[in-house]
Short mmCIF file of C-alpha atoms and ligand atoms in Angstrom, two decimals:
data_model
loop_
_atom_site.label_atom_id
_atom_site.label_comp_id
_atom_site.label_asym_id
_atom_site.label_seq_id
_atom_site.Cartn_x
_atom_site.Cartn_y
_atom_site.Cartn_z
CA MET A 1 0.10 -0.02 -0.03
CA VAL A 2 1.29 3.41 -0.83
CA LYS A 3 2.40 5.50 2.14
CA SER A 4 2.03 9.19 1.91
CA ILE A 5 3.77 9.84 5.15
CA GLU A 6 5.68 8.08 7.76
CA TRP A 7 7.74 8.94 10.87
CA LYS A 8 11.24 7.36 10.51
CA ASP A 9 14.39 7.77 12.39
CA ASN A 10 13.09 11.04 13.98
CA LYS A 11 12.33 12.42 10.47
CA VAL A 12 9.02 12.86 8.74
CA ILE A 13 9.13 11.27 5.48
CA ILE A 14 6.59 12.65 2.92
CA LEU A 15 5.94 11.45 -0.65
CA ASP A 16 6.06 14.47 -3.00
CA GLN A 17 2.55 14.41 -4.51
CA SER A 18 3.20 17.46 -6.67
CA LYS A 19 5.63 15.15 -8.81
CA LEU A 20 3.33 12.17 -9.08
CA PRO A 21 2.73 10.28 -11.12
CA LEU A 22 5.88 11.06 -13.33
CA GLU A 23 8.30 11.03 -10.42
CA VAL A 24 8.19 9.26 -7.14
CA GLU A 25 10.26 11.23 -4.69
CA TYR A 26 10.33 11.56 -0.94
CA ILE A 27 10.90 14.52 1.20
CA GLU A 28 12.68 14.01 4.59
CA CYS A 29 11.60 16.68 6.90
CA THR A 30 13.81 17.52 9.83
CA ASP A 31 12.00 20.54 11.06
CA TYR A 32 8.46 21.62 11.32
CA GLN A 33 8.63 24.46 8.92
CA THR A 34 9.45 22.10 6.16
CA VAL A 35 6.37 20.02 6.89
CA ALA A 36 4.43 23.29 6.93
CA ASP A 37 5.76 24.13 3.55
CA THR A 38 5.00 20.65 2.09
CA ILE A 39 1.30 21.12 3.26
CA LYS A 40 0.99 24.49 1.77
CA SER A 41 2.56 23.46 -1.60
CA LEU A 42 0.36 20.38 -1.82
CA LYS A 43 3.25 18.14 -1.64
CA ILE A 44 1.13 16.42 0.95
CA ARG A 45 -2.71 17.09 0.73
CA GLY A 46 -5.87 15.53 1.59
CA ALA A 47 -7.67 16.43 4.95
CA PRO A 48 -6.64 13.27 6.91
CA ALA A 49 -3.06 13.36 5.55
CA ILE A 50 -2.22 16.97 6.45
CA GLY A 51 -3.66 16.35 10.01
CA ILE A 52 -1.22 13.59 10.54
CA ALA A 53 1.54 15.76 8.86
CA ALA A 54 0.69 18.61 11.26
CA ALA A 55 0.94 16.22 14.35
CA MET A 56 4.14 14.95 13.10
CA ALA A 57 5.47 18.49 12.82
CA VAL A 58 4.68 19.22 16.19
CA ALA A 59 6.60 16.02 17.55
CA LEU A 60 9.39 17.10 15.42
CA ALA A 61 9.66 20.73 16.58
CA ALA A 62 9.25 19.50 20.34
CA GLN A 63 12.62 17.38 19.93
CA ASP A 64 14.61 20.65 19.45
CA ILE A 65 13.03 22.80 22.28
CA ARG A 66 15.06 23.23 25.33
CA ALA A 67 13.16 23.88 28.39
CA SER A 68 13.20 23.01 32.14
CA THR A 69 9.52 23.44 32.86
CA PHE A 70 6.35 22.56 31.32
CA GLU A 71 5.20 26.08 31.02
CA THR A 72 8.07 27.19 29.03
CA PHE A 73 8.05 23.94 26.78
CA TYR A 74 4.25 24.41 26.06
CA LYS A 75 4.89 28.27 25.34
CA LYS A 76 7.53 27.40 22.93
CA LEU A 77 5.33 24.64 21.24
CA LYS A 78 2.18 26.84 20.88
CA PRO A 79 3.62 28.89 18.04
CA VAL A 80 4.36 25.64 16.06
CA MET A 81 0.89 24.49 16.49
CA GLU A 82 -0.48 28.00 15.30
CA THR A 83 1.79 27.65 12.17
CA MET A 84 0.34 24.27 11.46
CA LEU A 85 -3.15 25.52 11.73
CA SER A 86 -2.49 28.48 9.45
CA THR A 87 -1.21 26.16 6.54
CA ARG A 88 -4.66 25.40 5.15
CA PRO A 89 -7.88 26.54 6.45
CA THR A 90 -10.70 24.26 4.95
CA ALA A 91 -9.70 20.77 6.22
CA VAL A 92 -10.74 20.55 9.80
CA ASN A 93 -8.32 17.80 10.29
CA ILE A 94 -5.51 19.88 11.17
CA ARG A 95 -7.49 21.60 13.98
CA TRP A 96 -8.57 18.14 15.09
CA ALA A 97 -5.05 17.01 15.40
CA MET A 98 -3.94 19.88 17.00
CA GLU A 99 -6.53 19.68 19.62
CA ARG A 100 -5.70 16.07 20.33
CA ILE A 101 -2.01 17.16 20.64
CA ASP A 102 -2.82 19.91 23.01
CA HIS A 103 -4.95 17.59 25.21
CA LEU A 104 -2.14 15.07 25.40
CA LEU A 105 0.19 17.93 26.37
CA VAL A 106 -1.90 19.33 29.08
CA SER A 107 -2.76 15.96 30.59
CA ASN A 108 0.82 15.02 30.72
CA LYS A 109 2.08 18.18 32.20
CA GLU A 110 3.38 16.38 35.38
CA GLN A 111 5.70 14.30 33.32
CA THR A 112 9.45 15.23 32.43
CA ILE A 113 10.01 17.12 29.25
CA ASP A 114 11.85 14.29 27.82
CA LYS A 115 8.83 11.78 28.51
CA ILE A 116 6.59 14.37 26.92
CA LYS A 117 8.81 14.56 23.79
CA SER A 118 8.55 10.83 23.36
CA LEU A 119 4.73 10.85 24.00
CA LEU A 120 4.25 13.40 21.12
CA ILE A 121 5.99 11.13 18.81
CA GLU A 122 3.93 8.04 19.85
CA GLU A 123 0.67 10.32 19.54
CA ALA A 124 1.65 11.40 15.92
CA LYS A 125 2.26 7.76 15.04
CA THR A 126 -0.86 6.50 16.59
CA ILE A 127 -2.96 9.23 14.72
CA LEU A 128 -1.51 7.79 11.45
CA GLU A 129 -2.28 4.37 12.42
CA GLU A 130 -5.62 4.84 13.77
CA ASP A 131 -6.49 6.74 10.33
CA ILE A 132 -5.72 3.39 8.60
CA GLU A 133 -8.08 1.50 10.85
CA VAL A 134 -10.89 4.36 10.42
CA ASN A 135 -10.72 3.97 6.80
CA LYS A 136 -10.87 0.29 6.75
CA ALA A 137 -14.10 0.50 8.71
CA ILE A 138 -15.46 3.29 6.34
CA GLY A 139 -14.59 0.62 3.71
CA LEU A 140 -16.70 -2.04 5.52
CA TRP A 141 -19.71 0.25 5.88
CA GLY A 142 -19.47 1.73 2.56
CA ALA A 143 -18.96 -1.59 0.58
CA GLN A 144 -22.76 -2.31 1.10
CA PHE A 145 -23.69 0.46 -1.20
CA ILE A 146 -21.59 -0.97 -4.05
CA LYS A 147 -23.14 -3.87 -6.14
CA ASP A 148 -21.24 -6.42 -8.47
CA GLY A 149 -20.59 -4.49 -11.75
CA ASP A 150 -21.02 -1.14 -10.46
CA THR A 151 -19.05 1.79 -11.87
CA VAL A 152 -17.97 4.46 -9.39
CA LEU A 153 -17.35 8.08 -9.98
CA THR A 154 -15.04 9.97 -7.66
CA HIS A 155 -13.62 13.52 -7.56
CA CYS A 156 -10.22 14.68 -6.54
CA ASN A 157 -8.15 12.22 -4.57
CA ALA A 158 -9.73 10.85 -1.40
CA GLY A 159 -7.42 7.62 -1.48
CA ALA A 160 -4.45 6.24 0.36
CA LEU A 161 -2.45 9.39 -0.66
CA ALA A 162 -4.83 11.75 0.93
CA THR A 163 -4.99 9.77 4.24
CA GLY A 164 -2.64 7.60 6.38
CA GLY A 165 -3.54 4.66 3.97
CA TYR A 166 -6.31 2.93 2.26
CA GLY A 167 -8.36 6.18 1.77
CA THR A 168 -11.89 7.27 2.55
CA ALA A 169 -13.74 7.31 -0.79
CA THR A 170 -11.66 4.58 -2.20
CA ALA A 171 -11.84 2.20 0.99
CA PRO A 172 -15.51 0.93 0.13
CA ILE A 173 -14.27 0.21 -3.42
CA LEU A 174 -11.24 -1.79 -2.06
CA VAL A 175 -13.47 -3.70 0.29
CA ALA A 176 -16.15 -4.28 -2.34
CA ARG A 177 -13.25 -5.74 -4.54
CA GLU A 178 -12.22 -7.91 -1.61
CA GLN A 179 -15.74 -9.08 -1.50
CA GLY A 180 -15.30 -10.34 -4.97
CA LYS A 181 -17.47 -7.58 -6.68
CA GLU A 182 -16.13 -6.34 -10.15
CA ILE A 183 -15.89 -2.60 -9.84
CA ARG A 184 -14.90 0.08 -12.14
CA VAL A 185 -13.92 3.62 -11.07
CA ILE A 186 -14.30 6.82 -13.17
CA ALA A 187 -11.90 9.35 -12.04
CA ASP A 188 -12.59 13.23 -12.54
CA GLU A 189 -9.40 14.72 -13.74
CA THR A 190 -10.01 17.44 -11.01
CA ARG A 191 -8.52 20.87 -12.32
CA PRO A 192 -6.71 22.74 -11.47
CA VAL A 193 -4.00 20.62 -9.90
CA LEU A 194 -5.40 17.22 -11.54
CA GLN A 195 -5.58 15.22 -8.17
CA GLY A 196 -7.87 12.82 -9.94
CA ALA A 197 -5.86 12.21 -13.06
CA ARG A 198 -2.57 12.24 -11.40
CA LEU A 199 -3.27 10.71 -8.16
CA THR A 200 -6.30 8.72 -7.97
CA ALA A 201 -5.59 7.20 -11.25
CA TRP A 202 -2.03 6.51 -10.18
CA GLU A 203 -2.90 4.68 -7.02
CA LEU A 204 -5.95 2.81 -8.14
CA LYS A 205 -4.02 1.40 -11.09
CA MET A 206 -1.24 0.16 -8.74
CA ALA A 207 -3.95 -1.25 -6.48
CA GLY A 208 -5.06 -3.10 -9.48
CA VAL A 209 -8.67 -1.31 -9.65
CA PRO A 210 -9.83 -0.71 -13.32
CA VAL A 211 -9.71 3.12 -13.63
CA THR A 212 -10.80 5.53 -16.28
CA VAL A 213 -9.92 9.18 -16.13
CA ILE A 214 -12.43 11.66 -17.70
CA THR A 215 -12.27 15.60 -17.94
CA ASP A 216 -14.44 17.24 -15.03
CA ASN A 217 -16.82 18.28 -17.88
CA ALA A 218 -17.69 14.90 -18.92
CA ALA A 219 -19.16 13.71 -15.87
CA GLY A 220 -22.89 14.94 -16.62
CA ALA A 221 -22.72 13.42 -20.01
CA LEU A 222 -21.68 9.91 -18.72
CA MET A 223 -24.44 10.14 -16.06
CA ARG A 224 -27.06 10.83 -18.67
CA ARG A 225 -25.89 7.83 -20.63
CA GLY A 226 -26.27 5.62 -17.71
CA GLU A 227 -22.70 4.83 -17.20
CA ILE A 228 -22.29 5.86 -13.63
CA ASP A 229 -23.98 3.93 -10.76
CA LEU A 230 -22.90 5.89 -7.69
CA CYS A 231 -20.62 8.71 -6.59
CA ILE A 232 -18.26 8.40 -3.50
CA VAL A 233 -16.10 11.54 -2.63
CA GLY A 234 -14.23 12.66 0.34
CA THR A 235 -14.67 15.67 2.44
CA ASP A 236 -12.37 18.27 4.10
CA ARG A 237 -15.20 19.35 6.56
CA THR A 238 -18.73 18.06 7.32
CA VAL A 239 -20.75 20.29 9.47
CA ARG A 240 -23.72 20.13 11.89
CA ASN A 241 -26.54 20.20 9.23
CA GLY A 242 -24.91 17.67 6.94
CA ASP A 243 -23.39 20.12 4.44
CA VAL A 244 -20.01 19.04 3.24
CA ALA A 245 -16.91 20.91 1.86
CA ASN A 246 -14.70 19.10 -0.67
CA LYS A 247 -12.72 19.69 -3.63
CA ILE A 248 -13.98 22.52 -5.99
CA GLY A 249 -16.27 20.78 -8.44
CA THR A 250 -17.79 18.26 -5.95
CA TYR A 251 -21.01 20.30 -5.73
CA THR A 252 -21.31 20.12 -9.56
CA VAL A 253 -21.04 16.38 -9.44
CA ALA A 254 -23.50 16.11 -6.56
CA VAL A 255 -26.22 18.44 -8.45
CA LEU A 256 -25.69 16.34 -11.71
CA ALA A 257 -26.01 13.15 -9.55
CA LYS A 258 -29.38 14.14 -8.07
CA GLU A 259 -30.58 15.29 -11.51
CA ASN A 260 -29.65 11.80 -12.89
CA GLY A 261 -31.02 9.76 -9.90
CA ILE A 262 -27.56 8.46 -8.95
CA PRO A 263 -26.59 8.06 -5.35
CA PHE A 264 -24.11 10.35 -4.02
CA TYR A 265 -21.94 9.12 -1.05
CA VAL A 266 -19.49 11.11 1.05
CA ALA A 267 -16.81 9.20 3.15
CA ALA A 268 -16.18 11.14 6.12
CA PRO A 269 -13.88 9.97 9.06
CA THR A 270 -15.02 11.65 12.23
CA SER A 271 -11.81 13.45 12.26
CA SER A 272 -13.37 15.63 9.41
CA ILE A 273 -16.65 16.29 11.05
CA ASP A 274 -17.07 19.80 12.68
CA LEU A 275 -20.14 20.06 14.78
CA SER A 276 -19.22 23.43 16.02
CA ILE A 277 -20.32 24.93 12.57
CA PRO A 278 -23.93 25.01 12.01
CA SER A 279 -24.00 25.29 8.17
CA GLY A 280 -21.67 24.86 5.15
CA ASP A 281 -21.89 28.63 4.45
CA LEU A 282 -19.74 29.13 7.41
CA ILE A 283 -16.75 26.84 6.25
CA PRO A 284 -13.76 28.84 5.38
CA ILE A 285 -13.01 28.17 1.80
CA GLU A 286 -9.35 28.44 0.85
CA GLU A 287 -8.29 30.67 -2.18
CA ARG A 288 -5.21 29.31 -3.88
CA PRO A 289 -2.64 31.13 -6.26
CA ALA A 290 -3.82 32.06 -9.72
CA GLU A 291 -0.96 30.13 -11.21
CA GLU A 292 -2.57 26.97 -10.48
CA VAL A 293 -5.26 27.97 -13.03
CA THR A 294 -3.17 29.99 -15.40
CA HIS A 295 -0.38 27.42 -15.81
CA ILE A 296 -0.45 23.50 -16.09
CA ARG A 297 2.96 22.20 -15.12
CA GLY A 298 4.84 25.36 -15.77
CA GLN A 299 3.17 26.03 -18.96
CA GLN A 300 1.02 29.19 -19.44
CA ILE A 301 -2.37 28.51 -20.88
CA THR A 302 -4.03 31.91 -20.38
CA PRO A 303 -3.38 35.36 -21.62
CA ASP A 304 -1.09 37.40 -19.67
CA GLY A 305 -2.62 39.21 -16.69
CA VAL A 306 -6.21 37.61 -16.96
CA ASN A 307 -8.26 37.70 -13.70
CA VAL A 308 -8.53 34.41 -11.97
CA ILE A 309 -10.93 32.88 -9.38
CA ASN A 310 -9.48 29.79 -7.70
CA MET A 311 -11.38 28.57 -4.64
CA ALA A 312 -9.89 25.14 -3.65
CA PHE A 313 -13.24 24.03 -2.20
CA ASP A 314 -16.99 24.22 -2.61
CA VAL A 315 -19.84 23.44 -0.18
CA THR A 316 -22.37 20.72 -1.25
CA PRO A 317 -25.63 21.19 0.74
CA ALA A 318 -26.78 18.19 2.78
CA ARG A 319 -29.71 17.75 0.37
CA TYR A 320 -27.60 16.37 -2.40
CA VAL A 321 -25.98 13.88 -0.19
CA THR A 322 -27.48 10.34 -0.10
CA ALA A 323 -25.46 9.23 3.11
CA ILE A 324 -22.16 10.20 4.94
CA ILE A 325 -20.16 7.14 5.50
CA THR A 326 -18.13 7.28 8.68
CA GLU A 327 -16.05 4.64 10.59
CA LYS A 328 -19.16 4.47 12.92
CA GLY A 329 -21.55 3.75 10.03
CA ALA A 330 -23.45 5.32 7.27
CA PHE A 331 -25.89 8.11 8.27
CA ARG A 332 -28.29 10.60 6.51
CA PRO A 333 -26.72 13.88 6.59
CA LYS A 334 -29.43 15.22 8.94
CA ASP A 335 -28.39 12.57 11.50
CA ILE A 336 -24.70 13.44 11.64
CA LYS A 337 -25.10 15.82 14.52
CA LYS A 338 -26.65 13.01 16.55
CA LEU A 339 -23.44 11.28 16.67
CA ALA A 340 -22.58 13.76 19.39
CA ILE A 341 -25.66 12.88 21.67
CA LYS A 342 -24.32 11.20 24.63
CA GLY A 343 -25.88 7.63 25.00
CA ILE A 344 -27.26 7.55 21.51
CA ASN A 345 -27.77 4.09 20.12
CA ILE A 346 -26.05 4.42 16.88
CA SER A 347 -27.82 1.66 15.25
CA ASP A 348 -31.23 3.57 15.52
CA ILE A 349 -29.79 6.25 13.15
CA MET A 350 -27.86 4.18 10.85
CA ILE A 351 -28.46 3.17 7.36
CA LYS A 352 -28.87 -0.30 6.38
CA GLN A 353 -28.97 -1.42 2.92
O1 LIG B 1 -6.55 20.33 -2.05
P1 LIG B 1 -6.63 18.91 -1.78
O2 LIG B 1 -5.85 18.14 -2.70
O3 LIG B 1 -6.14 18.69 -0.14
O4 LIG B 1 -8.05 18.46 -1.60
C1 LIG B 1 -8.43 17.19 -1.08
C2 LIG B 1 -9.85 16.81 -1.05
O5 LIG B 1 -10.72 17.61 -1.55
C3 LIG B 1 -10.10 15.49 -0.55
O6 LIG B 1 -11.40 14.93 -1.27
C4 LIG B 1 -10.47 15.65 0.95
O7 LIG B 1 -9.50 16.25 1.57
C5 LIG B 1 -10.71 14.30 1.43
S1 LIG B 1 -9.35 13.16 1.53
C6 LIG B 1 -9.81 11.72 2.18
#
């Protein structure tokens, strides 16, 4: 299985996704700023993967801090966490990871600094390992919606590269195949930076999954011709009312799916769910450099000085989402907020095929 990130010999090793699929290169990060730069420049991307990277960056920074008291140590680590939070605004996973690290720090303040430093490394590694397990569980819950012979459309890359491993949107596909179902994937190319054409196609091909790349513009036509059975996408942030932020173009796919009577599923690990925000309109949407639109692989494709809008994400209203598939089960978008209710019997709100 392809590894987007790992902790090795006190370094963070990141597979440079900006070079895929033409070159497979790894970046050895020995300081947190390098990790922050790899996140900003999309060398590592995908909501769960950048959450893991942020946790590893904090663990890395912690090793270099000289402090004799917890207070000094904590004070020096806080700006590192702030830096990681500022790298990319839409995916809630970085905040989720920083809150988890913060909780670990505060609840271990009586420990020695050396002990806390090693706990931070362990926690970052655990976040990665847990993510893989979470994705496998998403796969098991999601595979029930995929029938033998189905063609699944996906947008962007919510696969192994976007996570600790296995992927979120790809997990149900992988499990369905393990169950003996013949599945075909259609990958939207996903302009502007082509995560579908470059990354989803690459990793699915390596995993032996039949994959076909289409231009983003072709999805509607294929749906109308009856060539798509279901859509599964990932999410950077799913909020209280079940609205979902994901890669720009996801909303278009969801509206087209509804128009054509095709189920539209969102694979959302609970680390991507933000119940503090009531509606998708309040999700911060990252704007990225114009060059991503005006150039393809360094080649200018637009007239000099043309205006550009480059929103990295859009929001799909809950009414277009058939189900949100989490590691705890699959739920109607309106029920996602109920996951926070203490003592709720999850099977009462779960969707079963
Ligand atoms: O800009 P990116 O490549 O980080 O966008 C990634 C996506 O939109 C993914 O679908 C999302 O992060 C979910 S990854 C499991």
